[in-house]
PDB file of C-alpha atoms in Angstrom:
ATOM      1  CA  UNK A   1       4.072  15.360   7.618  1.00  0.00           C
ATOM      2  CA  UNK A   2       2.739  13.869   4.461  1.00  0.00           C
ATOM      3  CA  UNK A   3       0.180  11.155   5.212  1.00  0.00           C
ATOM      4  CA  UNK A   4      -0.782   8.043   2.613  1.00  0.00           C
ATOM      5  CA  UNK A   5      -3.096   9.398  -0.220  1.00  0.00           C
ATOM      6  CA  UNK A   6      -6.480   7.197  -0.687  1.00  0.00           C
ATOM      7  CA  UNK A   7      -6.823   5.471  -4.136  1.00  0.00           C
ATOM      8  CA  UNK A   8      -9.871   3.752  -5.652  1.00  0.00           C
ATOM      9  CA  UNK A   9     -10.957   1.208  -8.393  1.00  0.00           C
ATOM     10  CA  UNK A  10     -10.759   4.086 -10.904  1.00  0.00           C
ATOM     11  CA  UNK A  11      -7.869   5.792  -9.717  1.00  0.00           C
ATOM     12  CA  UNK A  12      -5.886   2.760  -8.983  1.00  0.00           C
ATOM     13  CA  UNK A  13      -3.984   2.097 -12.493  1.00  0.00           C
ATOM     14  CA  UNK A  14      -3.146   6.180 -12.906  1.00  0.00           C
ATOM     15  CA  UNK A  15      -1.904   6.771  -9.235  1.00  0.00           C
ATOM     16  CA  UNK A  16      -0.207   3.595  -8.796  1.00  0.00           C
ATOM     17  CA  UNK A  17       0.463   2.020 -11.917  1.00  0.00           C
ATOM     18  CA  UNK A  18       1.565   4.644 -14.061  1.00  0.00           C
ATOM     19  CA  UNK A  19       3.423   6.119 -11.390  1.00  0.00           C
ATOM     20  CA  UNK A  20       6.519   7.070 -12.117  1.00  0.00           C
ATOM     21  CA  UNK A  21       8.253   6.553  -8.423  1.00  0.00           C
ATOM     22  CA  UNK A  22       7.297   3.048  -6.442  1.00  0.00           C
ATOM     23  CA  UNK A  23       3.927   2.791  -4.973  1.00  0.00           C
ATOM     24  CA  UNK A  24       3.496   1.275  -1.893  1.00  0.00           C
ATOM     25  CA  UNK A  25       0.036   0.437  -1.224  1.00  0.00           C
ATOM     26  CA  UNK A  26      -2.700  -0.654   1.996  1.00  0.00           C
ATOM     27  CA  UNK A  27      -4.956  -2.672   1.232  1.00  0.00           C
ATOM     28  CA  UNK A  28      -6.969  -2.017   4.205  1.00  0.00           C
ATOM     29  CA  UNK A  29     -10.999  -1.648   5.851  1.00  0.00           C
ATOM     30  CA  UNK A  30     -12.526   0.127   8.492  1.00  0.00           C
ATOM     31  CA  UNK A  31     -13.558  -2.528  10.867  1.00  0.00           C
ATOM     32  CA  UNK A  32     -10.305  -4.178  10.596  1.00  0.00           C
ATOM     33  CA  UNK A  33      -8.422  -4.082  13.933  1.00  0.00           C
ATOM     34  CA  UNK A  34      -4.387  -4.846  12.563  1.00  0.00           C
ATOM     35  CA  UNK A  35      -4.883  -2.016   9.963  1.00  0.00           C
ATOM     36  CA  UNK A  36      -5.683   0.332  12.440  1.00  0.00           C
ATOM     37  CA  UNK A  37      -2.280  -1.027  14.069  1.00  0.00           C
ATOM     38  CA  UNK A  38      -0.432  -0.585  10.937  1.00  0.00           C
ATOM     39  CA  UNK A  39      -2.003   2.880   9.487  1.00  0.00           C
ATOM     40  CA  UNK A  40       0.334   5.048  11.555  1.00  0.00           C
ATOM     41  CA  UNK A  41       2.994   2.636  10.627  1.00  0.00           C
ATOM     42  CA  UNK A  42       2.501   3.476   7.180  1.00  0.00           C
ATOM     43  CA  UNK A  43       1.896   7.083   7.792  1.00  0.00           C
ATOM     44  CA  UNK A  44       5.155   7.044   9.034  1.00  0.00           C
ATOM     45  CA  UNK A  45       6.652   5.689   5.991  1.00  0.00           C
ATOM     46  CA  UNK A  46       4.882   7.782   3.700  1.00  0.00           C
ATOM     47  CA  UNK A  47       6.833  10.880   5.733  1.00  0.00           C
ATOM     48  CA  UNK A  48      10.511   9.229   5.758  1.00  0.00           C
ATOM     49  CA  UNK A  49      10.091   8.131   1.954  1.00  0.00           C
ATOM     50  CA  UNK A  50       8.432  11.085   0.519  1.00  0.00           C
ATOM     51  CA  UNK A  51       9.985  11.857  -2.909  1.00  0.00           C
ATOM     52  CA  UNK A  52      11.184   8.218  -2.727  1.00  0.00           C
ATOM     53  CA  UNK A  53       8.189   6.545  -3.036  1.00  0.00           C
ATOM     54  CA  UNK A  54       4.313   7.568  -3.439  1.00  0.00           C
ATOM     55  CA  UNK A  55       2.190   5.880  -0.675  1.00  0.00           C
ATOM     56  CA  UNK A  56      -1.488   5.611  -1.062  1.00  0.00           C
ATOM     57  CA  UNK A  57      -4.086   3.459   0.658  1.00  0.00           C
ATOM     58  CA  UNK A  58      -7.148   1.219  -0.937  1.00  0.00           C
ATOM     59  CA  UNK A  59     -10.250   0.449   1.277  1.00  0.00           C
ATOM     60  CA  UNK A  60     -11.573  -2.989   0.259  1.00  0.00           C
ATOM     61  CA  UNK A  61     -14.973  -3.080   1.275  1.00  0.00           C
ATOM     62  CA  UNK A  62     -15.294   0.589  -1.334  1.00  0.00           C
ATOM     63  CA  UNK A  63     -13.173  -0.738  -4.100  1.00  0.00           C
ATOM     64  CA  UNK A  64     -13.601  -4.432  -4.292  1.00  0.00           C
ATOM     65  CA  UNK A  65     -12.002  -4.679  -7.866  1.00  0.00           C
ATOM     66  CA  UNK A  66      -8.191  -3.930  -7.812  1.00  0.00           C
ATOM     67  CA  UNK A  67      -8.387  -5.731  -4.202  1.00  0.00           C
ATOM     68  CA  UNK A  68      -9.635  -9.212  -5.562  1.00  0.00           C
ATOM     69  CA  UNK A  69      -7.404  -8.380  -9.287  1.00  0.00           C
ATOM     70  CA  UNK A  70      -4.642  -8.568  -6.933  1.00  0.00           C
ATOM     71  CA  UNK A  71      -5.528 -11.749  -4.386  1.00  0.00           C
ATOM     72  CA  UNK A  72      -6.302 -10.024  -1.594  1.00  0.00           C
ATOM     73  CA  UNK A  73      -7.365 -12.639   1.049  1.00  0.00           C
ATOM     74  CA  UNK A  74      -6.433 -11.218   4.549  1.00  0.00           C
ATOM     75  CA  UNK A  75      -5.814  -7.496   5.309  1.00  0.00           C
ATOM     76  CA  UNK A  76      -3.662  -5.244   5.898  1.00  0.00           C
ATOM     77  CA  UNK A  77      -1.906  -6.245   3.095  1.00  0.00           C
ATOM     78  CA  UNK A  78       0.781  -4.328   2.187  1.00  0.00           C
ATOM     79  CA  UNK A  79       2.115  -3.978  -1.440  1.00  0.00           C
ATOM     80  CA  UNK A  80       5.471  -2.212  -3.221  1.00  0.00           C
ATOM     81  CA  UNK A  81       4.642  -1.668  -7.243  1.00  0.00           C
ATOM     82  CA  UNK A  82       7.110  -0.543  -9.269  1.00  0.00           C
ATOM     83  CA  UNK A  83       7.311   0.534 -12.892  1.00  0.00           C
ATOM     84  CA  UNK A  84       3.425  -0.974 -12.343  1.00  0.00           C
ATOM     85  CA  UNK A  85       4.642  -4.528 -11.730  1.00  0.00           C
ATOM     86  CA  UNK A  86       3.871  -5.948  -8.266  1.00  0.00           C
ATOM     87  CA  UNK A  87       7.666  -5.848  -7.069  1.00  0.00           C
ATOM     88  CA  UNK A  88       6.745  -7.568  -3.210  1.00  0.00           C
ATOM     89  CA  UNK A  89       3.797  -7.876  -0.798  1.00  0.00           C
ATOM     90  CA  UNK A  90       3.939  -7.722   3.206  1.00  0.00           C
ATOM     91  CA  UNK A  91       0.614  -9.268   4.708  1.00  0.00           C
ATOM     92  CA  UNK A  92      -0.280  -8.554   8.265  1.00  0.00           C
ATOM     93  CA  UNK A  93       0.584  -6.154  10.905  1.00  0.00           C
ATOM     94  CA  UNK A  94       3.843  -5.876  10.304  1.00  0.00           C
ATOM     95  CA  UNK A  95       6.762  -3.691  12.775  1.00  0.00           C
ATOM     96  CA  UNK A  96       7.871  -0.441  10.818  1.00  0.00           C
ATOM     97  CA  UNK A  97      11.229  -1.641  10.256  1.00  0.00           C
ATOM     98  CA  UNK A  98      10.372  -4.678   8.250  1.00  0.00           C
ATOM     99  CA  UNK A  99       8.520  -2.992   5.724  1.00  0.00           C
ATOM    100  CA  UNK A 100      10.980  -0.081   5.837  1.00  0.00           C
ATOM    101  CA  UNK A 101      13.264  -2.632   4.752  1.00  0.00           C
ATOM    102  CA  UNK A 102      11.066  -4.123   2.148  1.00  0.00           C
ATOM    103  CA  UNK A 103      10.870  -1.017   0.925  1.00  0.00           C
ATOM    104  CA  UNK A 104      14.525  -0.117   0.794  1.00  0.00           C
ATOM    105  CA  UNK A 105      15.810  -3.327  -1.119  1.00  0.00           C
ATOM    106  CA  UNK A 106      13.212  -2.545  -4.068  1.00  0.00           C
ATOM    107  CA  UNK A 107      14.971   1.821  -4.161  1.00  0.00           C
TER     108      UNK A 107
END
C-alpha cells in the first residue's frame, strides 16, 4: 500500500516537475474538512497507479509558494502535471472515480 509522498516549496520542481512519470498532486491543509474527505481518496489512487503515476501531497499553510505560483484559491485542489506542464486540475472533494478518470485520459 503505497501512500501519497509529501512535497514542499523546495522539493516541488524536482519531485514533480522533473518527474519523469505524471504527478498528481493535493494541494491540501490540516484544518480543512473536504481534504480530510479526499486524502484516502487519493491514497487510494496513489496504490492503483503506482508505477503509473507519482502522487505526492503539498500542505498550503507550510509551503505557501508553489500553492499561490499555481492559483490556488479553494482546497483540496487536485492537480495532474505531466512532462512538468499543468496537464488538468480537479478542485473540491471529488468521488474516486472522477479523478481516476482524470487521471486515466492524461496515461
Amino acid at each position: 500500500m503505497s501512500s501519497a509522498a509529501a512535497v514542499t516549496d523546495d522539493s516541488f520542481e524536482v519531485e514533480v516537475l522533473k518527474s519523469d512519470i505524471p504527478v498528481l498532486i493535493d494541494f491540501w491543509a490540516p484544518w480543512c474538512g473536504p481534504c480530510r474527505m479526499v486524502a484516502p481518496i487519493v491514497d487510494e489512487i496513489a496504490s492503483e497507479f503506482a508505477g503509473r503515476i507519482k502522487v505526492v501531497k503539498l500542505n498550503t499553510d507550510e509551503n505557501p509558494n508553489v500553492a499561490s505560483q499555481y492559483g490556488i484559491r479553494s482546497i483540496p485542489t487536485l492537480m495532474l502535471f505531466k512532462a512538468g506542464q499543468r496537464v488538468d486540475t480537479v478542485v473540491g472533494a471529488v468521488p474516486k472515480n472522477t479523478l481516476s478518470s482524470t487521471i486515466t485520459k492524461h496515461l
